[in-house]
Amino acid sequence: MTIPAIDMLAILPQTIVIVTALLVLLVDAAAGQARIDRQVLPWLSLLGLAAAAAAAVWLSLSGQPHYFQEMAVADGYSLTVMLVILLTAGLGVLLAQATVPHISHQAGAYYGLLLLSAAGMMFMGAALDLLVVFLALEILSLALYVLVGFNRAEARSAEASLKYFLLGAFSSGFFLYGIALVYGATASTNLEAIGAALAQGTGASASQSLYLYAGVAMLLIGFGFKIAMAPFHMWTPDAYQGAPTPVTGFMSVATKAAAFGAFMRVFVIALPAAQPQWSWALAILATLTMTLGNLAALRQSSLKRMLAYSSIAHAGYALVGLVPGTSQGVSAVLFYLFSYVFMNLGAFAVVTALERLGENDVLNGNFAGLADRRPALAAAMAIFMFSLAGIPPFVGFFAKFFVFSAAMAEGWGWLVLVGVLNSVLSAFYYLSVTVQMYFRKADETPAVAEAAGKSKPGLRRAEGKGKKGAAAPAAAAQPAETALALSTRSLSVAVFIAALGTVAVGLWPAPWTQWISQAVTAVFGG
Amino acid sequence: MQLLFFLILAAAAIAGALGVVVSKKPVYSALSLLVNFAVAAVLFITLQAQFVAVVQIIVYAGAIVVLFLFVIMLIGGDLPGVAVRPRARAVAAVAALVAGVLALAGLGYALVAGSPAATSGAVPGNGSVQAIGEALFTTYLLPFELASVLLLVAMIGAVALARKDST
């Protein structure tokens, strides 16, 4: 037995994130005795994420892909997926600072699990073997099941966690069975080897193709569950609504990025032989996903539920880019995920900011007249809504445009038409949020007014407008006052970064698309 | 000889599986499951997969069935609260039948048509502890390490969910 040579650089970013998670847990454990303020945990997490991002950028600048045997790779494509996930995780940590102190005393476990799930997601993008995909999928899922149920004071959080866990375990079973069947058809779990085996002998034996199609269908179910694709989306609204809002924001974006990262590599690299079949399957599923998500989102009164259905619809738009199976489509989807980080996490950051203490959701009436009470927040929300609807100067428009033009280039005209019609439909509910914020007076029922007064001081101060001194003493009386002030500041930073990204990438998309398409063509070919 | 041996074992496995479904008391179901797992372990040995056989005994017959028994003892032998509606029972029966027929058809098809993996498998010595250990620390090093991260996540998650939220 010879010990193989191992290129540890190939998993450097993931290793940094895992080590940071362990450090966070250790510091949390020692914090009681060593008198360390637990406020350092999120900053430690951010530091680790930044270091991992720096490592990823360094690796991608060095140009040469690094392979960890035949299991994982650090190439342009996987590093781009990793950077998207790291960005999401960073924003997720910023959001969490506002909520975590109020829902749990286990900040260490929260940030540790967040980082470990991010590490699992990064492995999804880097995986070259179905086994690694599966293990990474399980790492990220297990961590998310716990994070969804982290708000133990609320029954809905536990319900969401249990639902997500049971359905998630079921879908993992499908995924694993799919791997077994694909292995049965090709005698390998390695993506390149599967592709080679299929290129040699596809259609030669009927049994092979039967196994293959059944296996591919099951892999599709496994991935479809994670990206919230209809008809495997049933868990999404409940899990998204019940989870603590920072978790919802993180999982809605990062899980999609990770699952699409593996999804695209598996289908385009390993299964091009079955492409005519899966293209049609994906086209039909994308149509179903977009339409179902948008129609359901129209009728929601809870903002989080509306965003959950909208995220289903967005999974559908992104799927449109994967349908043709070209490298143009893959880079379009990657750009879509990149832009989705800003607009969707931004929207969830605003939801977090609007939540009242001890409440885990924002209802439709709560943001009526928001523009008068908090102009900056309302403006940011309007930007996110316009961008999610796909209105031109913002990044969401270009994301949709690239995805649709990639499908158009391969002659999927009808699918693009469905997508455009769906965008029109979605504009209705996104814009109605904006209309409520700007053109409707807040119906100042006592509860709403009181809540507004309570949550105002922190953010007001953070924005440098300490106008309302009257409410401040009430907040100062609370023991968690310093934590509240800190967290709202970090929340404002998160909203600002997201808004900046939505506008800036929308105005100058060229450098980003260029980078992404370069990274993708290096891996997926011209 | 081999076929005879297989038939005896298969009959025992099916008897165990039937016992799980048919038994009225949960404890008997769990014990029947134990029989099924043990016979499956013997079947693995006949397929030259000693390591999987031992793991089957230690993990499934040992840990999992014991866990089942613990839970059954904790919540009481018979479950008065769980009254299965006849309609749900019928649906479950039909679903199980369909799934079973599909699985049988798939297996039969595999036997008739053959699959690349099936013809290349079952090399003597491939299932030994040494071979598996070697594979784990060379070819499958990364999945092996990832499995350790997975266990870590499960442990942290279990503690986070179960710990009393005081202080």
XYZ file of C-alpha atoms in Angstrom:
693
model
C 0.000 0.000 0.000
C 1.423 3.345 -1.021
C 0.327 6.581 0.479
C -0.913 8.745 -2.371
C 0.397 12.234 -2.949
C -2.167 14.746 -1.821
C -2.535 18.324 -2.926
C -3.973 19.956 0.160
C -4.273 23.265 -1.656
C -7.266 21.817 -3.471
C -9.365 21.957 -0.325
C -7.700 24.958 1.298
C -10.780 27.254 1.451
C -12.987 24.518 2.882
C -10.328 23.579 5.421
C -10.068 27.181 6.587
C -13.839 27.332 7.102
C -13.910 24.033 9.025
C -10.995 25.078 11.237
C -12.741 28.394 11.920
C -15.868 26.498 12.925
C -13.857 24.435 15.389
C -12.200 27.583 16.751
C -15.603 29.216 17.210
C -16.818 26.200 19.151
C -13.683 26.115 21.309
C -13.828 29.829 22.081
C -17.507 29.442 22.929
C -16.707 26.588 25.300
C -13.911 28.536 26.972
C -15.785 31.835 27.013
C -17.416 31.235 30.380
C -14.162 30.653 32.256
C -11.815 32.912 30.354
C -14.264 35.825 30.529
C -14.365 36.276 26.799
C -17.313 38.211 25.490
C -19.330 35.983 23.167
C -19.604 38.983 20.863
C -16.279 37.908 19.382
C -17.790 34.764 17.868
C -19.428 36.392 14.837
C -16.321 38.458 14.183
C -14.170 35.339 14.398
C -16.524 33.674 11.922
C -16.326 36.628 9.561
C -12.542 36.581 9.816
C -12.463 32.909 8.869
C -14.838 33.426 5.972
C -12.736 36.322 4.727
C -9.577 34.222 4.979
C -11.260 31.428 3.030
C -12.404 33.911 0.396
C -8.863 35.276 0.146
C -7.570 31.724 -0.294
C -10.148 31.075 -3.009
C -9.236 34.255 -4.868
C -5.537 33.420 -4.557
C -6.133 29.916 -5.919
C -8.169 31.186 -8.837
C -5.574 33.841 -9.681
C -2.865 31.201 -9.757
C -4.746 29.752 -12.712
C -3.850 26.086 -12.425
C -6.608 23.816 -11.076
C -5.655 21.825 -7.994
C -6.995 18.283 -7.703
C -7.538 16.357 -4.506
C -6.983 12.931 -6.028
C -10.048 12.410 -8.213
C -12.479 13.498 -5.540
C -12.507 17.286 -5.437
C -11.042 20.124 -7.402
C -10.277 23.784 -6.932
C -10.805 25.142 -10.430
C -12.334 28.382 -11.626
C -15.847 27.018 -11.513
C -15.717 25.558 -8.026
C -13.917 28.614 -6.672
C -16.627 30.868 -8.078
C -19.306 28.752 -6.420
C -17.275 28.904 -3.204
C -16.993 32.676 -3.335
C -20.763 32.982 -3.795
C -21.285 30.737 -0.761
C -18.693 32.580 1.330
C -20.330 35.902 0.510
C -23.708 34.504 1.526
C -22.314 33.061 4.733
C -20.680 36.383 5.585
C -23.932 38.262 5.106
C -25.694 35.483 7.012
C -23.379 36.050 9.991
C -24.091 39.792 9.875
C -27.836 39.102 9.890
C -27.539 36.561 12.661
C -26.046 39.077 15.064
C -29.388 40.807 15.240
C -31.395 37.708 16.102
C -29.238 35.060 17.730
C -28.818 36.758 21.134
C -32.604 36.905 21.432
C -33.435 33.335 20.511
C -30.661 31.276 22.022
C -27.767 31.211 24.440
C -25.815 28.911 22.205
C -24.208 31.410 19.905
C -21.181 29.148 19.487
C -23.242 26.270 18.172
C -25.105 28.626 15.843
C -22.027 30.093 14.195
C -20.219 26.746 14.252
C -23.070 25.030 12.429
C -23.399 27.915 9.993
C -19.716 27.625 9.107
C -19.786 23.838 8.862
C -22.791 23.941 6.595
C -20.999 26.530 4.463
C -18.031 24.151 4.272
C -20.336 21.359 3.121
C -21.779 23.661 0.481
C -18.305 24.533 -0.750
C -17.544 20.836 -1.153
C -20.697 20.503 -3.259
C -19.259 22.913 -5.789
C -15.863 21.243 -5.743
C -16.961 17.607 -5.852
C -15.796 15.393 -8.700
C -17.306 12.225 -7.308
C -20.903 11.409 -6.490
C -19.839 10.126 -3.065
C -18.355 13.502 -2.191
C -21.502 15.205 -3.485
C -23.598 13.038 -1.220
C -21.471 13.559 1.882
C -21.312 17.300 1.295
C -25.073 17.359 0.802
C -25.552 15.604 4.114
C -23.156 17.923 5.965
C -24.971 21.003 4.782
C -28.415 19.503 5.317
C -27.791 18.238 8.848
C -26.435 21.609 9.909
C -29.412 23.370 8.345
C -31.976 21.066 9.976
C -30.617 22.149 13.345
C -30.342 25.826 12.401
C -33.950 25.883 11.190
C -35.065 24.598 14.577
C -32.744 26.879 16.523
C -35.505 29.081 17.901
C -36.590 26.653 20.576
C -39.037 29.071 22.155
C -41.186 28.945 19.063
C -43.200 25.873 18.125
C -43.277 26.838 14.465
C -39.490 26.710 14.290
C -39.463 23.161 15.637
C -42.213 22.165 13.230
C -40.285 23.624 10.317
C -37.168 21.784 11.392
C -38.959 18.454 11.703
C -40.670 18.841 8.331
C -37.446 19.801 6.640
C -35.624 16.940 8.330
C -38.132 14.210 7.437
C -38.553 15.291 3.830
C -34.841 15.998 3.527
C -33.914 12.537 4.780
C -36.374 11.088 2.289
C -34.846 13.029 -0.586
C -31.349 11.997 0.509
C -32.531 8.416 0.201
C -33.602 9.087 -3.362
C -30.281 10.716 -4.106
C -28.296 7.796 -2.717
C -30.403 5.295 -4.641
C -29.773 7.384 -7.751
C -26.027 7.146 -7.150
C -26.319 3.384 -6.772
C -28.251 3.061 -10.034
C -25.853 5.277 -11.946
C -23.034 3.163 -10.512
C -24.924 0.100 -11.713
C -25.055 1.524 -15.218
C -21.474 2.740 -15.439
C -19.486 0.941 -12.695
C -18.168 4.233 -11.349
C -19.099 7.128 -9.117
C -16.479 9.455 -10.561
C -18.044 12.125 -12.779
C -15.393 11.986 -15.501
C -15.445 8.199 -15.529
C -19.234 8.138 -15.761
C -19.086 10.535 -18.676
C -16.441 8.422 -20.394
C -18.325 5.171 -19.824
C -21.497 6.652 -21.254
C -19.730 8.191 -24.221
C -18.367 4.742 -25.105
C -21.346 2.545 -24.718
C -24.511 4.550 -24.472
C -27.488 2.793 -25.978
C -25.420 -0.362 -26.434
C -27.329 -2.284 -23.834
C -30.891 -1.650 -22.873
C -30.285 -2.438 -19.215
C -27.614 0.194 -19.014
C -29.893 2.914 -20.264
C -32.762 1.796 -18.030
C -30.523 1.979 -14.974
C -29.140 5.245 -16.153
C -32.502 6.923 -16.662
C -33.851 5.706 -13.346
C -30.658 6.854 -11.635
C -30.648 10.250 -13.321
C -34.298 10.744 -12.386
C -33.474 10.017 -8.755
C -30.468 12.339 -8.745
C -32.796 14.956 -10.190
C -35.185 14.450 -7.275
C -32.339 14.809 -4.777
C -31.056 18.024 -6.313
C -34.565 19.288 -7.008
C -35.437 18.997 -3.360
C -32.464 21.092 -2.314
C -33.039 23.866 -4.835
C -36.789 23.889 -4.041
C -37.883 22.772 -7.495
C -41.547 21.913 -7.988
C -42.957 19.341 -7.345
C -40.386 18.774 -4.588
C -40.924 22.193 -3.046
C -43.543 21.319 -0.425
C -41.191 21.874 2.492
C -40.052 25.303 1.356
C -42.775 27.674 2.613
C -43.046 26.025 6.020
C -39.316 25.689 6.567
C -38.602 29.221 5.368
C -41.341 30.735 7.478
C -40.610 28.808 10.640
C -36.832 29.170 10.584
C -35.207 32.170 12.256
C -35.076 34.810 9.508
C -31.258 34.976 9.225
C -31.222 31.220 8.688
C -33.918 31.538 6.043
C -31.890 34.148 4.217
C -28.738 32.058 4.375
C -30.314 28.788 3.330
C -32.480 30.231 0.577
C -29.412 31.504 -1.250
C -26.487 29.322 -0.205
C -28.251 25.976 -0.500
C -29.366 26.887 -3.979
C -25.861 27.964 -4.962
C -24.340 24.755 -3.588
C -26.952 22.428 -5.050
C -26.801 24.117 -8.446
C -23.006 23.984 -8.253
C -23.068 20.191 -7.978
C -26.184 19.807 -10.141
C -24.585 21.495 -13.135
C -21.290 19.654 -12.843
C -22.979 16.270 -12.510
C -25.377 16.797 -15.391
C -23.125 18.613 -17.831
C -19.852 16.730 -17.165
C -21.056 13.237 -16.279
C -24.349 12.888 -18.115
C -24.099 14.692 -21.447
C -25.017 11.388 -23.080
C -28.518 11.608 -21.632
C -28.791 15.322 -22.345
C -31.714 15.185 -24.815
C -33.772 13.416 -22.166
C -32.871 15.505 -19.130
C -33.154 18.754 -21.057
C -36.811 18.072 -21.684
C -37.403 16.929 -18.140
C -35.751 20.065 -16.803
C -37.679 22.303 -19.205
C -40.987 20.901 -17.999
C -39.932 21.075 -14.351
C -38.694 24.653 -14.792
C -42.052 25.665 -16.279
C -43.874 24.016 -13.418
C -41.564 25.540 -10.805
C -41.792 29.105 -12.111
C -45.552 29.051 -12.555
C -46.359 27.345 -9.274
C -44.010 29.550 -7.281
C -45.337 32.764 -8.737
C -49.011 31.842 -8.525
C -48.662 30.829 -4.886
C -46.603 33.909 -4.022
C -49.410 36.139 -5.262
C -51.682 35.093 -2.445
C -49.418 35.297 0.601
C -50.002 37.691 3.442
C -46.763 36.866 5.259
C -43.680 38.459 3.768
C -41.473 35.479 4.591
C -43.900 33.056 2.962
C -44.113 35.282 -0.075
C -40.321 35.317 -0.334
C -40.292 31.538 0.081
C -42.588 31.069 -2.902
C -40.623 33.673 -4.809
C -37.459 31.674 -4.146
C -39.185 28.641 -5.659
C -39.944 30.734 -8.734
C -36.325 31.875 -8.889
C -35.140 28.265 -8.771
C -37.281 27.848 -11.882
C -35.657 30.787 -13.672
C -32.207 29.472 -12.846
C -33.188 26.012 -14.118
C -33.980 27.579 -17.497
C -30.266 28.299 -17.832
C -29.349 24.679 -17.178
C -31.828 23.295 -19.745
C -29.605 23.732 -22.826
C -26.622 22.180 -21.016
C -24.146 24.545 -22.655
C -21.299 26.347 -20.959
C -23.040 29.618 -21.814
C -26.022 28.377 -19.813
C -23.853 27.272 -16.902
C -22.179 30.665 -16.613
C -25.600 32.343 -16.852
C -26.863 30.249 -13.937
C -23.726 31.027 -11.959
C -24.240 34.746 -12.530
C -27.871 34.305 -11.533
C -26.844 32.748 -8.226
C -24.267 35.472 -7.650
C -26.827 38.222 -8.158
C -29.426 36.319 -6.153
C -27.141 36.588 -3.095
C -27.534 40.357 -3.041
C -31.202 40.744 -3.829
C -32.621 37.869 -1.834
C -30.407 38.128 1.241
C -31.044 41.847 1.135
C -34.775 41.259 1.222
C -34.402 38.898 4.169
C -32.149 41.418 5.918
C -34.974 43.955 5.659
C -37.400 41.378 7.032
C -35.030 40.816 9.956
C -34.876 44.546 10.564
C -38.656 44.850 10.569
C -39.299 41.968 12.892
C -40.428 42.869 16.338
C -38.688 41.308 19.288
C -39.900 37.777 19.813
C -41.707 37.676 16.520
C -40.480 35.666 13.628
C -42.306 37.124 10.695
C -43.549 40.283 9.051
C -47.109 40.498 7.873
C -48.308 42.492 4.953
C -49.688 45.336 7.034
C -46.494 45.837 9.034
C -44.593 47.571 6.317
C -47.354 49.851 5.110
C -46.037 53.397 5.151
C -42.510 52.217 5.857
C -41.127 54.958 3.651
C -42.239 57.581 6.181
C -40.872 55.772 9.195
C -37.603 54.468 7.829
C -36.815 55.938 4.431
C -33.438 54.226 4.012
C -34.789 50.792 4.776
C -37.766 51.306 2.479
C -35.520 52.455 -0.343
C -33.328 49.380 0.075
C -36.374 47.105 0.096
C -37.667 48.787 -3.050
C -34.327 48.134 -4.753
C -34.448 44.445 -3.791
C -38.046 44.087 -4.943
C -37.365 45.769 -8.295
C -34.317 43.591 -8.741
C -36.170 40.381 -7.867
C -38.882 41.343 -10.334
C -36.186 41.818 -12.980
C -36.518 45.514 -13.722
C -33.633 46.889 -15.810
C -31.062 48.958 -13.974
C -30.747 46.350 -11.217
C -28.828 43.112 -11.267
C -31.918 40.902 -11.366
C -32.664 42.010 -14.893
C -29.287 40.946 -16.226
C -29.433 37.671 -14.350
C -32.707 36.797 -16.033
C -31.544 38.167 -19.370
C -28.436 35.967 -19.479
C -30.336 32.872 -18.413
C -33.052 33.407 -20.994
C -30.640 34.237 -23.804
C -28.646 31.077 -23.056
C -31.846 29.062 -23.466
C -32.810 31.059 -26.557
C -29.464 30.323 -28.224
C -30.317 26.608 -28.215
C -33.836 27.125 -29.499
C -35.886 26.891 -26.316
C -38.141 29.739 -27.393
C -41.288 28.529 -25.683
C -39.473 28.111 -22.377
C -38.171 31.665 -22.568
C -41.692 32.874 -23.309
C -42.962 31.086 -20.200
C -40.167 32.659 -18.200
C -40.919 36.160 -19.425
C -44.641 35.772 -18.756
C -43.790 34.563 -15.277
C -41.576 37.594 -14.688
C -44.525 39.812 -15.542
C -46.670 37.860 -13.126
C -44.062 38.112 -10.369
C -43.736 41.877 -10.822
C -47.253 42.136 -9.457
C -46.473 40.925 -5.972
C -43.009 42.429 -5.762
C -44.343 45.835 -6.732
C -47.280 45.567 -4.376
C -44.773 45.474 -1.517
C -43.228 48.677 -2.828
C -46.624 50.294 -3.273
C -47.515 49.450 0.307
C -44.307 50.963 1.600
C -44.580 54.185 -0.333
C -48.204 54.932 -1.074
C -50.098 53.576 1.860
C -50.324 55.215 5.254
C -49.431 53.032 8.164
C -52.617 52.125 9.962
C -51.200 53.035 13.319
C -52.937 50.523 15.476
C -51.385 50.652 18.947
C -49.468 47.430 18.482
C -47.798 48.557 15.295
C -46.965 51.976 16.677
C -45.486 50.530 19.810
C -43.403 48.074 17.864
C -42.146 50.807 15.596
C -41.128 52.853 18.611
C -39.395 49.911 20.190
C -37.289 48.867 17.281
C -36.512 52.351 16.090
C -33.800 53.662 18.373
C -31.057 51.209 17.434
C -31.386 51.643 13.741
C -31.916 55.365 13.984
C -28.692 55.692 15.846
C -26.900 53.469 13.420
C -27.998 55.676 10.594
C -26.696 58.662 12.478
C -30.097 60.220 13.017
C -30.563 60.125 16.770
C -33.676 62.226 16.510
C -36.048 60.433 18.787
C -34.529 60.535 22.218
C -37.802 59.765 23.934
C -37.762 56.091 23.086
C -34.134 55.569 24.003
C -34.494 55.270 27.802
C -36.985 52.449 27.387
C -34.492 50.534 25.311
C -31.639 51.364 27.653
C -33.502 49.725 30.476
C -33.200 46.401 28.736
C -30.130 44.399 29.718
C -29.420 43.396 26.141
C -29.232 46.993 25.019
C -25.621 46.964 23.871
C -26.159 43.763 21.959
C -29.183 45.267 20.279
C -27.315 48.372 19.192
C -24.405 46.362 17.832
C -26.602 43.982 15.986
C -28.672 46.634 14.307
C -25.505 48.267 13.105
C -24.310 45.025 11.554
C -27.782 44.595 10.080
C -27.556 48.015 8.459
C -24.171 47.061 7.067
C -25.675 43.888 5.587
C -28.564 45.809 4.008
C -26.115 48.359 2.654
C -23.787 45.749 1.128
C -26.724 43.943 -0.447
C -28.189 47.132 -1.890
C -24.789 48.224 -3.141
C -24.262 44.866 -4.824
C -27.707 44.906 -6.399
C -27.116 48.336 -7.916
C -23.401 48.163 -8.703
C -23.363 44.728 -10.330
C -26.489 45.759 -12.209
C -24.799 48.872 -13.571
C -21.462 47.203 -14.367
C -22.199 43.535 -15.032
C -19.411 43.141 -17.592
C -16.405 42.375 -15.327
C -18.392 39.835 -13.317
C -19.854 38.017 -16.300
C -16.464 37.979 -17.934
C -14.838 36.425 -14.906
C -17.585 33.839 -14.527
C -17.700 32.830 -18.172
C -13.914 32.534 -18.232
C -13.997 30.269 -15.192
C -16.801 28.183 -16.662
C -15.364 27.718 -20.135
C -12.071 26.569 -18.611
C -13.959 23.729 -16.941
C -16.897 22.967 -19.204
C -15.237 23.712 -22.543
C -16.212 26.229 -25.227
C -24.709 -26.634 -2.350
C -24.286 -22.878 -2.638
C -27.801 -22.546 -3.988
C -29.240 -24.660 -1.189
C -27.442 -22.563 1.377
C -28.717 -19.400 -0.245
C -32.295 -20.669 -0.338
C -32.251 -21.534 3.362
C -30.856 -18.124 4.252
C -33.268 -16.323 1.956
C -36.213 -18.134 3.511
C -34.993 -17.160 6.979
C -34.571 -13.529 5.913
C -38.060 -13.404 4.444
C -39.484 -15.024 7.564
C -37.783 -12.356 9.672
C -39.089 -9.581 7.448
C -42.613 -10.981 7.571
C -42.347 -11.216 11.338
C -41.619 -7.469 11.505
C -44.803 -6.656 9.638
C -47.126 -9.281 11.055
C -46.267 -9.195 14.782
C -48.851 -7.536 16.942
C -46.371 -6.452 19.606
C -43.613 -3.968 18.748
C -41.056 -5.938 20.762
C -41.605 -9.018 18.593
C -41.301 -6.840 15.509
C -37.946 -5.531 16.693
C -36.718 -9.044 17.488
C -37.822 -10.267 14.065
C -35.878 -7.393 12.563
C -32.866 -8.683 14.453
C -33.291 -12.086 12.779
C -33.510 -10.395 9.396
C -30.344 -8.371 9.993
C -28.407 -11.376 11.228
C -29.367 -13.451 8.191
C -28.454 -10.576 5.908
C -25.033 -10.525 7.557
C -24.572 -14.199 6.715
C -25.625 -13.465 3.136
C -22.943 -10.785 2.967
C -20.354 -13.362 4.064
C -21.385 -15.660 1.263
C -20.722 -12.724 -1.070
C -17.140 -12.391 0.257
C -17.968 -9.160 2.034
C -16.776 -9.961 5.552
C -16.367 -6.367 6.602
C -19.912 -5.394 5.622
C -21.170 -8.500 7.420
C -19.432 -7.553 10.650
C -20.637 -3.952 10.365
C -24.134 -5.226 9.751
C -24.005 -7.154 13.028
C -22.354 -4.410 15.071
C -24.275 -1.410 13.781
C -27.662 -2.727 12.733
C -28.216 -5.817 14.840
C -26.312 -4.297 17.735
C -26.867 -0.586 17.952
C -29.987 0.092 15.947
C -32.172 -2.739 17.168
C -31.102 -2.020 20.746
C -32.109 1.591 20.147
C -35.490 0.434 18.861
C -35.944 -1.751 21.916
C -35.025 1.107 24.231
C -37.605 3.350 22.593
C -40.248 0.633 22.738
C -39.561 0.061 26.424
C -39.666 3.790 27.110
C -42.998 4.425 25.433
C -44.561 1.151 26.497
C -45.017 -2.218 24.827
C -48.245 -1.662 22.984
C -49.104 1.650 21.441
C -52.673 2.524 22.337
C -52.363 6.063 20.942
C -51.520 4.977 17.445
C -54.791 3.850 15.961
C -54.177 3.396 12.263
C -57.169 4.359 10.189
C -58.279 1.551 7.851
C -58.146 3.884 4.881
C -54.551 4.873 5.598
C -53.724 1.213 6.080
C -55.146 0.347 2.665
C -53.199 3.151 1.002
C -50.020 2.000 2.714
C -50.614 -1.566 1.598
C -51.089 -0.542 -2.026
C -48.008 1.691 -1.942
C -45.918 -1.078 -0.418
C -47.179 -3.529 -3.020
C -46.299 -1.208 -5.899
C -42.859 -0.480 -4.462
C -42.223 -4.163 -3.863
C -43.266 -5.174 -7.372
C -41.090 -2.423 -8.851
C -38.099 -3.506 -6.785
C -38.621 -7.149 -7.762
C -38.985 -6.213 -11.421
C -35.792 -4.189 -11.262
C -33.888 -7.012 -9.622
C -35.241 -9.582 -12.053
C -34.354 -7.348 -14.938
C -30.838 -6.943 -13.579
C -30.455 -10.726 -13.324
C -31.653 -11.245 -16.904
C -29.934 -8.341 -18.604
C -26.867 -8.011 -16.386
C -25.268 -4.747 -15.459
C -21.659 -3.611 -15.868
C -21.263 -3.218 -12.124
C -22.757 -6.625 -11.355
C -20.429 -8.493 -13.684
C -17.337 -6.712 -12.426
C -18.116 -7.094 -8.731
C -17.542 -9.770 -6.078
C -13.815 -10.338 -6.364
C -12.556 -12.558 -3.520
C -10.661 -10.473 -0.980
C -12.337 -7.262 -2.075
C -14.563 -7.203 0.954
C -11.895 -7.883 3.561
C -11.138 -5.401 6.297
C -7.693 -4.845 4.842
C -8.962 -4.034 1.367
C -11.597 -1.665 2.669
C -9.161 0.043 5.005
C -6.736 0.504 2.177
C -9.406 1.985 -0.051
C -10.564 4.306 2.716
C -7.111 5.716 3.277
C -6.047 5.997 -0.340
C -8.739 6.330 -2.986
C -11.538 7.413 -0.697
C -9.539 9.555 1.674
C -11.613 12.680 1.112
C -15.017 10.990 1.577
C -13.621 9.360 4.718
C -12.577 12.706 6.162
C -15.871 14.291 5.105
C -17.710 11.568 6.969
C -15.879 12.663 10.109
C -17.034 16.246 9.533
C -20.557 14.919 9.041
C -20.423 13.116 12.377
C -19.117 16.277 14.018
C -22.047 18.261 12.606
C -24.490 15.660 13.861
C -22.933 15.762 17.315
C -22.955 19.556 17.589
C -26.498 19.642 16.271
C -27.740 17.048 18.733
C -26.161 18.907 21.648
C -27.520 22.247 20.459
C -31.043 20.880 20.170
C -31.048 18.873 23.365
C -29.214 21.151 25.804
C -31.267 23.052 28.328
C -31.338 26.685 27.321
C -30.602 28.166 30.733
C -28.270 30.947 31.970
